[in-house]
Amino acid sequence: MTKLYFIRHGKTEWNAEGRFQGAGGDSPLLPESYDQIKMLGNHLKDIEFAHAFSSPIKRARITAEETLAMLNKRPELTFMDGLKEFSFGVWEGMSFGEVQEGWYDMYDASRNHPEKFDASQVEGSESFESVQKRFREAVEEAVATYGGEDVNLVFFSHGAALTTGMGGLIGIPLADLRARGGLGNTSTSILETHDGHTFTEITRNDTSYLGVASDASNTI
């Protein structure tokens, strides 16, 4: 059985401001995020990971590098484009309120009804299906290369990509993808697989090690 740990990057300035970042946008991690990444690293430090994988986008890359530096046995790190954040095209850099005002139906679909989201209505955006496809391909490649009996792998990615990608791995219908809400910054979710193709959820959105109160700006 291969156990897969999925980590969302630390909180950024645009997270705090309620802005879409996406794959093309990026903003610095908040100062307090570095402290929370250390808490994450301390939480994971005794786990031996066969390999680590990360989105190449800066906020995820820094979260990965800072976390892995805390581990008792640091694994090698590979960057994978399949773990990048959901591309939101022209929405990137805009506030949620601005997007809601300009694209009410598509904003509502992206947040509440993914099965109704039409990427052709948002210039430069990906579809939920395309994100699930690339995410699955990346994870299956990682498991095929490094997975095995009693093996742990760790992945660093982004809120929308993780919600979408992990949902696809465990077979959640698009219509129900957002029903459980978003994932917290610096959260850990765990899946297991015995064959590299079918996945079971063990833990979702664990932030217990951070000791922070629930905050809507911490999730997406």
Short mmCIF file of C-alpha atoms in Angstrom, two decimals:
data_model
loop_
_atom_site.label_atom_id
_atom_site.label_comp_id
_atom_site.label_asym_id
_atom_site.label_seq_id
_atom_site.Cartn_x
_atom_site.Cartn_y
_atom_site.Cartn_z
CA MET A 1 0.00 0.00 0.00
CA THR A 2 1.33 3.42 -0.95
CA LYS A 3 0.30 6.33 1.26
CA LEU A 4 0.12 9.75 -0.37
CA TYR A 5 0.33 12.97 1.64
CA PHE A 6 -1.05 16.07 -0.13
CA ILE A 7 -0.04 19.47 1.25
CA ARG A 8 -1.51 22.83 0.33
CA HIS A 9 1.01 25.70 0.24
CA GLY A 10 1.24 28.30 2.98
CA LYS A 11 -1.03 31.32 3.04
CA THR A 12 -0.13 34.18 0.68
CA GLU A 13 -0.92 37.87 0.41
CA TRP A 14 -3.54 37.23 -2.27
CA ASN A 15 -5.13 34.48 -0.16
CA ALA A 16 -5.53 37.03 2.64
CA GLU A 17 -6.94 39.60 0.20
CA GLY A 18 -9.41 37.16 -1.37
CA ARG A 19 -7.90 37.18 -4.87
CA PHE A 20 -7.66 34.46 -7.50
CA GLN A 21 -4.03 33.37 -7.95
CA GLY A 22 -4.26 30.43 -10.30
CA ALA A 23 -1.37 28.97 -12.24
CA GLY A 24 -0.29 32.29 -13.75
CA GLY A 25 -0.58 34.48 -10.67
CA ASP A 26 1.56 34.34 -7.56
CA SER A 27 2.07 36.41 -4.43
CA PRO A 28 4.47 36.11 -1.51
CA LEU A 29 3.85 33.88 1.47
CA LEU A 30 2.83 35.82 4.56
CA PRO A 31 5.48 36.08 7.30
CA GLU A 32 3.39 33.92 9.64
CA SER A 33 3.17 31.23 6.96
CA TYR A 34 6.82 30.39 7.48
CA ASP A 35 6.07 29.65 11.13
CA GLN A 36 3.14 27.45 10.11
CA ILE A 37 5.32 25.62 7.58
CA LYS A 38 7.72 24.83 10.43
CA MET A 39 4.76 23.42 12.40
CA LEU A 40 3.89 21.28 9.38
CA GLY A 41 7.48 20.09 9.08
CA ASN A 42 7.57 19.20 12.77
CA HIS A 43 4.30 17.28 12.33
CA LEU A 44 5.77 15.25 9.46
CA LYS A 45 9.41 15.02 10.58
CA ASP A 46 9.36 11.37 11.70
CA ILE A 47 7.73 10.07 8.51
CA GLU A 48 10.09 8.60 5.94
CA PHE A 49 9.08 9.65 2.44
CA ALA A 50 10.45 7.76 -0.54
CA HIS A 51 10.15 10.88 -2.69
CA ALA A 52 8.60 14.36 -2.70
CA PHE A 53 6.82 16.16 -5.52
CA SER A 54 5.77 19.78 -5.92
CA SER A 55 4.13 22.23 -8.23
CA PRO A 56 6.89 24.44 -9.65
CA ILE A 57 4.95 27.60 -8.75
CA LYS A 58 6.91 29.62 -6.19
CA ARG A 59 4.46 29.51 -3.27
CA ALA A 60 4.25 25.71 -3.46
CA ARG A 61 7.98 25.29 -4.14
CA ILE A 62 8.95 27.33 -1.09
CA THR A 63 6.45 25.44 1.07
CA ALA A 64 7.93 22.16 -0.14
CA GLU A 65 11.56 23.15 0.36
CA GLU A 66 10.97 24.63 3.82
CA THR A 67 8.93 21.62 4.95
CA LEU A 68 11.38 19.02 3.66
CA ALA A 69 14.23 20.80 5.42
CA MET A 70 12.52 19.96 8.73
CA LEU A 71 12.33 16.20 8.14
CA ASN A 72 14.66 13.76 9.85
CA LYS A 73 15.33 12.14 6.47
CA ARG A 74 14.96 14.56 3.59
CA PRO A 75 13.71 12.99 0.33
CA GLU A 76 14.58 14.14 -3.16
CA LEU A 77 12.16 16.65 -4.66
CA THR A 78 10.74 16.55 -8.19
CA PHE A 79 8.69 19.38 -9.72
CA MET A 80 5.65 18.33 -11.73
CA ASP A 81 3.52 20.59 -13.94
CA GLY A 82 0.54 18.32 -13.24
CA LEU A 83 0.49 19.67 -9.67
CA LYS A 84 0.18 23.32 -10.74
CA GLU A 85 -2.76 25.39 -9.59
CA PHE A 86 -5.98 25.53 -11.62
CA SER A 87 -5.53 28.12 -14.40
CA PHE A 88 -8.17 30.80 -13.98
CA GLY A 89 -7.08 32.94 -16.93
CA VAL A 90 -8.33 36.52 -16.85
CA TRP A 91 -9.59 36.09 -13.28
CA GLU A 92 -6.06 35.82 -11.89
CA GLY A 93 -5.20 38.79 -9.71
CA MET A 94 -8.84 39.84 -9.43
CA SER A 95 -10.76 39.79 -6.16
CA PHE A 96 -13.54 37.27 -5.68
CA GLY A 97 -15.99 40.18 -5.57
CA GLU A 98 -14.77 41.56 -8.91
CA VAL A 99 -15.06 38.16 -10.55
CA GLN A 100 -18.51 37.61 -9.09
CA GLU A 101 -19.63 40.99 -10.45
CA GLY A 102 -18.27 40.38 -13.94
CA TRP A 103 -18.92 36.65 -14.37
CA TYR A 104 -21.66 35.85 -11.87
CA ASP A 105 -22.78 32.53 -13.35
CA MET A 106 -19.26 31.19 -13.93
CA TYR A 107 -18.06 32.39 -10.53
CA ASP A 108 -20.98 30.61 -8.87
CA ALA A 109 -20.28 27.49 -10.92
CA SER A 110 -16.59 27.50 -9.98
CA ARG A 111 -17.41 27.76 -6.28
CA ASN A 112 -20.62 25.75 -5.97
CA HIS A 113 -21.50 23.87 -9.17
CA PRO A 114 -18.31 22.64 -10.91
CA GLU A 115 -20.38 20.52 -13.32
CA LYS A 116 -21.77 23.78 -14.75
CA PHE A 117 -18.42 25.56 -15.16
CA ASP A 118 -17.69 26.37 -18.81
CA ALA A 119 -14.02 27.24 -19.26
CA SER A 120 -14.75 28.75 -22.68
CA GLN A 121 -16.58 31.57 -20.87
CA VAL A 122 -13.41 32.56 -18.95
CA GLU A 123 -10.55 33.46 -21.25
CA GLY A 124 -7.43 31.42 -20.48
CA SER A 125 -9.13 29.13 -17.95
CA GLU A 126 -8.85 25.38 -17.64
CA SER A 127 -11.82 23.09 -17.15
CA PHE A 128 -12.29 20.99 -14.04
CA GLU A 129 -11.94 17.89 -16.22
CA SER A 130 -8.58 18.99 -17.64
CA VAL A 131 -7.20 19.71 -14.18
CA GLN A 132 -8.33 16.28 -12.97
CA LYS A 133 -6.68 14.63 -15.98
CA ARG A 134 -3.26 16.23 -15.51
CA PHE A 135 -3.38 15.80 -11.74
CA ARG A 136 -4.18 12.08 -12.05
CA GLU A 137 -1.44 11.58 -14.64
CA ALA A 138 1.12 13.20 -12.34
CA VAL A 139 0.08 11.17 -9.29
CA GLU A 140 -0.08 7.88 -11.21
CA GLU A 141 3.39 8.56 -12.65
CA ALA A 142 4.74 9.25 -9.17
CA VAL A 143 3.24 6.06 -7.73
CA ALA A 144 4.41 3.96 -10.69
CA THR A 145 7.97 5.24 -10.22
CA TYR A 146 8.32 5.38 -6.43
CA GLY A 147 5.32 3.62 -4.89
CA GLY A 148 5.27 0.21 -3.23
CA GLU A 149 4.44 -1.68 -0.09
CA ASP A 150 4.59 0.58 2.99
CA VAL A 151 5.85 3.53 0.95
CA ASN A 152 5.04 7.17 1.73
CA LEU A 153 5.05 9.92 -0.91
CA VAL A 154 4.41 13.63 -0.35
CA PHE A 155 2.94 16.15 -2.81
CA PHE A 156 2.84 19.96 -2.50
CA SER A 157 0.18 21.74 -4.52
CA HIS A 158 -2.63 24.30 -4.38
CA GLY A 159 -6.16 24.66 -3.03
CA ALA A 160 -8.24 24.42 -6.19
CA ALA A 161 -5.94 21.88 -7.84
CA LEU A 162 -5.98 19.64 -4.75
CA THR A 163 -9.74 19.86 -4.23
CA THR A 164 -10.30 19.10 -7.90
CA GLY A 165 -7.55 16.54 -8.34
CA MET A 166 -8.05 14.53 -5.17
CA GLY A 167 -11.79 14.56 -5.74
CA GLY A 168 -11.18 12.98 -9.11
CA LEU A 169 -8.85 10.35 -7.65
CA ILE A 170 -11.45 9.17 -5.14
CA GLY A 171 -14.34 9.35 -7.58
CA ILE A 172 -16.36 12.30 -6.29
CA PRO A 173 -18.79 13.50 -9.00
CA LEU A 174 -18.13 17.02 -10.29
CA ALA A 175 -21.46 18.19 -8.90
CA ASP A 176 -20.33 17.25 -5.37
CA LEU A 177 -16.71 18.34 -5.66
CA ARG A 178 -17.08 21.48 -3.53
CA ALA A 179 -19.68 20.12 -1.10
CA ARG A 180 -17.17 19.63 1.72
CA GLY A 181 -15.65 23.08 1.36
CA GLY A 182 -12.07 24.05 0.62
CA LEU A 183 -8.70 23.05 1.99
CA GLY A 184 -6.80 25.12 4.53
CA ASN A 185 -3.41 26.63 3.85
CA THR A 186 -0.61 24.31 5.00
CA SER A 187 -3.16 21.50 5.45
CA THR A 188 -2.49 17.78 5.04
CA SER A 189 -4.76 15.30 3.28
CA ILE A 190 -3.90 11.61 2.93
CA LEU A 191 -4.93 9.03 0.34
CA GLU A 192 -3.92 5.38 -0.04
CA THR A 193 -3.60 3.18 -3.11
CA HIS A 194 -2.80 -0.48 -3.61
CA ASP A 195 -2.54 -0.38 -7.40
CA GLY A 196 -1.70 3.23 -8.33
CA HIS A 197 -5.07 3.75 -10.01
CA THR A 198 -7.76 3.47 -7.33
CA PHE A 199 -7.49 5.67 -4.24
CA THR A 200 -9.07 5.78 -0.79
CA GLU A 201 -9.24 8.89 1.40
CA ILE A 202 -7.75 8.50 4.89
CA THR A 203 -7.60 12.11 6.10
CA ARG A 204 -8.85 15.36 4.62
CA ASN A 205 -7.78 18.91 5.45
CA ASP A 206 -5.93 18.26 8.71
CA THR A 207 -4.66 21.53 10.21
CA SER A 208 -4.70 20.43 13.86
CA TYR A 209 -0.94 20.93 14.18
CA LEU A 210 -1.21 24.65 13.29
CA GLY A 211 -3.31 25.74 16.26
CA VAL A 212 -5.09 28.45 14.22
CA ALA A 213 -8.76 29.38 14.31
CA SER A 214 -10.95 28.69 11.31
CA ASP A 215 -10.82 31.58 8.83
CA ALA A 216 -12.59 31.76 5.47
CA SER A 217 -9.49 33.29 3.88
CA ASN A 218 -7.52 30.16 4.78
CA THR A 219 -9.53 27.97 2.43
CA ILE A 220 -10.50 27.91 -1.22
#
